Each structure stands twice: as C-alpha cells, then as structure tokens.
C-alpha cells in the first residue's frame, strides 16, 4: 500500500487513503507514522478511506486492527474512526470492526458517503487545538 495519509490540523482529522490492498503490517506501519507525525494530536478523528480497495479485509485482519487500536488508545486519545467503504462486503467487515471497537475504547462508524463521514468526525472532536 502506498502510504497515503494527510493530517488536517485545523479540522482535527487524519485521512488514510488506501490505494491498494495493504497487509496488516503495512497498515500498522502507516498508523505508526501518523502517530509519530508532529502534526498529529490525540483525539483527532480518523477517516479510513477504503473505497479504492479491490477486496475486503478478512476477520483476522480486522481483529489485528482492533487490537492495534486498543493498544494505541492512549496515543489516539479517543478520537472517532470513520470507515469509508464502497462495497457491501467491505461494509460488513467494517461493521465487525466497529462492533469490536465499541466494546472497548473507540467510537467507530461506517459510511458510504465521504461528506457524511467528515461531518460525523467533526461533530465528535475531542482534540485540543495547539
């Protein structure tokens, strides 16, 4: 997966754009870069734009992502996570991740419309502006 992420500090949103089918390790490496970026602040919302993927992740991948999110919860700071998807299968897998995250520390939601996802992320901001 080409590592594509953008941090919008004024909006408090990080957008990860998937341009291929990343392995978990590729995804985790990109998330590590986000968390280490000087522009990132705990509480920023995450928009995971998965609309360009050719296949949906499997259950093991989802479980590993959820574990990563739990492990890094203090660094993430409680920000919302919006999954933007384009297929029914991807929607179902993202809902599984949402359910698993909601049981622990995160607040997640699945969307098919980018504008709706951004609006939801902005409504739940918990970051502290610099």
mmCIF file of C-alpha atoms in Angstrom:
data_model
loop_
_atom_site.group_PDB
_atom_site.id
_atom_site.type_symbol
_atom_site.label_atom_id
_atom_site.label_comp_id
_atom_site.label_asym_id
_atom_site.label_seq_id
_atom_site.Cartn_x
_atom_site.Cartn_y
_atom_site.Cartn_z
ATOM 1 C CA UNK A 1 0.000 0.000 0.000
ATOM 2 C CA UNK A 2 1.472 3.326 -0.904
ATOM 3 C CA UNK A 3 1.473 5.233 2.338
ATOM 4 C CA UNK A 4 -1.022 7.973 1.813
ATOM 5 C CA UNK A 5 -2.181 9.974 4.784
ATOM 6 C CA UNK A 6 -2.981 13.604 5.347
ATOM 7 C CA UNK A 7 -3.358 15.433 8.632
ATOM 8 C CA UNK A 8 -5.725 18.401 8.654
ATOM 9 C CA UNK A 9 -4.775 20.098 11.906
ATOM 10 C CA UNK A 10 -7.458 22.792 11.795
ATOM 11 C CA UNK A 11 -10.170 20.166 11.321
ATOM 12 C CA UNK A 12 -8.516 17.635 13.625
ATOM 13 C CA UNK A 13 -8.839 14.842 11.067
ATOM 14 C CA UNK A 14 -6.355 12.330 9.699
ATOM 15 C CA UNK A 15 -7.272 10.755 6.367
ATOM 16 C CA UNK A 16 -5.701 7.439 5.393
ATOM 17 C CA UNK A 17 -6.314 6.689 1.737
ATOM 18 C CA UNK A 18 -5.892 3.058 0.764
ATOM 19 C CA UNK A 19 -4.632 2.787 -2.808
ATOM 20 C CA UNK A 20 -4.017 -0.954 -2.755
ATOM 21 C CA UNK A 21 -4.830 -3.936 -0.596
ATOM 22 C CA UNK A 22 -2.440 -3.427 2.328
ATOM 23 C CA UNK A 23 -1.210 -6.170 4.580
ATOM 24 C CA UNK A 24 -1.804 -5.584 8.266
ATOM 25 C CA UNK A 25 1.895 -4.789 8.727
ATOM 26 C CA UNK A 26 1.720 -2.115 6.010
ATOM 27 C CA UNK A 27 -1.377 -0.615 7.620
ATOM 28 C CA UNK A 28 0.215 -0.670 11.101
ATOM 29 C CA UNK A 29 3.402 0.924 9.767
ATOM 30 C CA UNK A 30 1.359 3.747 8.246
ATOM 31 C CA UNK A 31 -0.533 4.214 11.506
ATOM 32 C CA UNK A 32 2.786 4.337 13.373
ATOM 33 C CA UNK A 33 3.887 7.136 11.035
ATOM 34 C CA UNK A 34 0.655 9.014 11.718
ATOM 35 C CA UNK A 35 1.092 8.734 15.481
ATOM 36 C CA UNK A 36 4.692 9.949 15.231
ATOM 37 C CA UNK A 37 3.920 12.855 12.921
ATOM 38 C CA UNK A 38 4.428 16.196 14.717
ATOM 39 C CA UNK A 39 1.122 17.471 13.290
ATOM 40 C CA UNK A 40 -0.880 14.666 14.934
ATOM 41 C CA UNK A 41 -2.701 15.300 18.216
ATOM 42 C CA UNK A 42 -4.532 12.774 20.435
ATOM 43 C CA UNK A 43 -8.251 12.990 19.830
ATOM 44 C CA UNK A 44 -8.017 13.627 16.088
ATOM 45 C CA UNK A 45 -10.631 11.801 14.065
ATOM 46 C CA UNK A 46 -9.520 9.108 11.623
ATOM 47 C CA UNK A 47 -11.058 8.762 8.184
ATOM 48 C CA UNK A 48 -10.080 5.384 6.744
ATOM 49 C CA UNK A 49 -10.903 5.755 3.047
ATOM 50 C CA UNK A 50 -11.186 2.184 1.812
ATOM 51 C CA UNK A 51 -13.169 2.988 -1.342
ATOM 52 C CA UNK A 52 -10.329 2.012 -3.718
ATOM 53 C CA UNK A 53 -9.702 -1.454 -2.279
ATOM 54 C CA UNK A 54 -10.267 -4.409 -4.566
ATOM 55 C CA UNK A 55 -11.176 -6.815 -1.762
ATOM 56 C CA UNK A 56 -12.487 -6.591 1.763
ATOM 57 C CA UNK A 57 -10.265 -7.496 4.703
ATOM 58 C CA UNK A 58 -10.763 -10.856 6.379
ATOM 59 C CA UNK A 59 -11.716 -11.428 10.022
ATOM 60 C CA UNK A 60 -8.102 -11.928 11.163
ATOM 61 C CA UNK A 61 -7.087 -8.594 9.624
ATOM 62 C CA UNK A 62 -9.990 -6.845 11.384
ATOM 63 C CA UNK A 63 -9.085 -8.417 14.730
ATOM 64 C CA UNK A 64 -5.475 -7.275 14.362
ATOM 65 C CA UNK A 65 -6.575 -3.729 13.504
ATOM 66 C CA UNK A 66 -8.854 -3.658 16.551
ATOM 67 C CA UNK A 67 -6.007 -4.921 18.745
ATOM 68 C CA UNK A 68 -3.737 -2.191 17.357
ATOM 69 C CA UNK A 69 -6.362 0.449 18.111
ATOM 70 C CA UNK A 70 -6.775 -0.858 21.673
ATOM 71 C CA UNK A 71 -3.015 -0.958 22.257
ATOM 72 C CA UNK A 72 -2.577 2.581 20.940
ATOM 73 C CA UNK A 73 -5.718 4.023 22.559
ATOM 74 C CA UNK A 74 -3.763 6.438 24.792
ATOM 75 C CA UNK A 75 -1.957 7.880 21.769
ATOM 76 C CA UNK A 76 -5.150 8.065 19.741
ATOM 77 C CA UNK A 77 -6.878 9.926 22.557
ATOM 78 C CA UNK A 78 -10.443 8.768 21.964
ATOM 79 C CA UNK A 79 -10.939 10.246 18.516
ATOM 80 C CA UNK A 80 -13.666 8.877 16.300
ATOM 81 C CA UNK A 81 -12.926 6.424 13.491
ATOM 82 C CA UNK A 82 -14.900 6.611 10.257
ATOM 83 C CA UNK A 83 -14.548 3.800 7.736
ATOM 84 C CA UNK A 84 -15.470 4.882 4.217
ATOM 85 C CA UNK A 85 -16.295 1.891 2.011
ATOM 86 C CA UNK A 86 -17.798 1.200 -1.396
ATOM 87 C CA UNK A 87 -18.932 -2.438 -1.329
ATOM 88 C CA UNK A 88 -21.369 -4.486 0.712
ATOM 89 C CA UNK A 89 -18.679 -6.951 1.828
ATOM 90 C CA UNK A 90 -16.350 -4.133 2.942
ATOM 91 C CA UNK A 91 -19.289 -2.535 4.757
ATOM 92 C CA UNK A 92 -19.942 -5.765 6.665
ATOM 93 C CA UNK A 93 -16.303 -6.182 7.667
ATOM 94 C CA UNK A 94 -16.077 -2.547 8.771
ATOM 95 C CA UNK A 95 -19.212 -3.060 10.875
ATOM 96 C CA UNK A 96 -17.484 -6.006 12.555
ATOM 97 C CA UNK A 97 -14.545 -3.718 13.400
ATOM 98 C CA UNK A 98 -16.970 -1.075 14.662
ATOM 99 C CA UNK A 99 -18.679 -3.575 16.942
ATOM 100 C CA UNK A 100 -15.389 -4.844 18.351
ATOM 101 C CA UNK A 101 -14.048 -1.320 18.910
ATOM 102 C CA UNK A 102 -17.238 -0.067 20.519
ATOM 103 C CA UNK A 103 -16.913 -2.826 23.122
ATOM 104 C CA UNK A 104 -13.591 -1.421 24.247
ATOM 105 C CA UNK A 105 -12.342 2.095 23.777
ATOM 106 C CA UNK A 106 -13.246 3.552 20.435
ATOM 107 C CA UNK A 107 -16.164 5.069 18.683
ATOM 108 C CA UNK A 108 -16.428 3.900 15.104
ATOM 109 C CA UNK A 109 -18.895 4.277 12.285
ATOM 110 C CA UNK A 110 -19.128 3.016 8.707
ATOM 111 C CA UNK A 111 -20.035 5.284 5.794
ATOM 112 C CA UNK A 112 -20.518 5.155 2.050
ATOM 113 C CA UNK A 113 -20.587 8.952 1.677
ATOM 114 C CA UNK A 114 -17.423 10.990 2.336
ATOM 115 C CA UNK A 115 -19.258 14.191 3.288
ATOM 116 C CA UNK A 116 -21.330 12.347 5.887
ATOM 117 C CA UNK A 117 -18.200 10.715 7.334
ATOM 118 C CA UNK A 118 -16.417 14.076 7.642
ATOM 119 C CA UNK A 119 -19.448 15.712 9.234
ATOM 120 C CA UNK A 120 -19.673 12.899 11.807
ATOM 121 C CA UNK A 121 -15.957 13.131 12.577
ATOM 122 C CA UNK A 122 -16.102 16.886 13.099
ATOM 123 C CA UNK A 123 -19.157 16.590 15.359
ATOM 124 C CA UNK A 124 -17.248 14.360 17.769
ATOM 125 C CA UNK A 125 -13.982 16.260 18.068
ATOM 126 C CA UNK A 126 -12.121 15.731 21.302
ATOM 127 C CA UNK A 127 -8.672 17.075 20.409
ATOM 128 C CA UNK A 128 -7.126 20.134 21.950
ATOM 129 C CA UNK A 129 -6.128 22.743 19.410
ATOM 130 C CA UNK A 130 -2.460 23.771 19.587
#
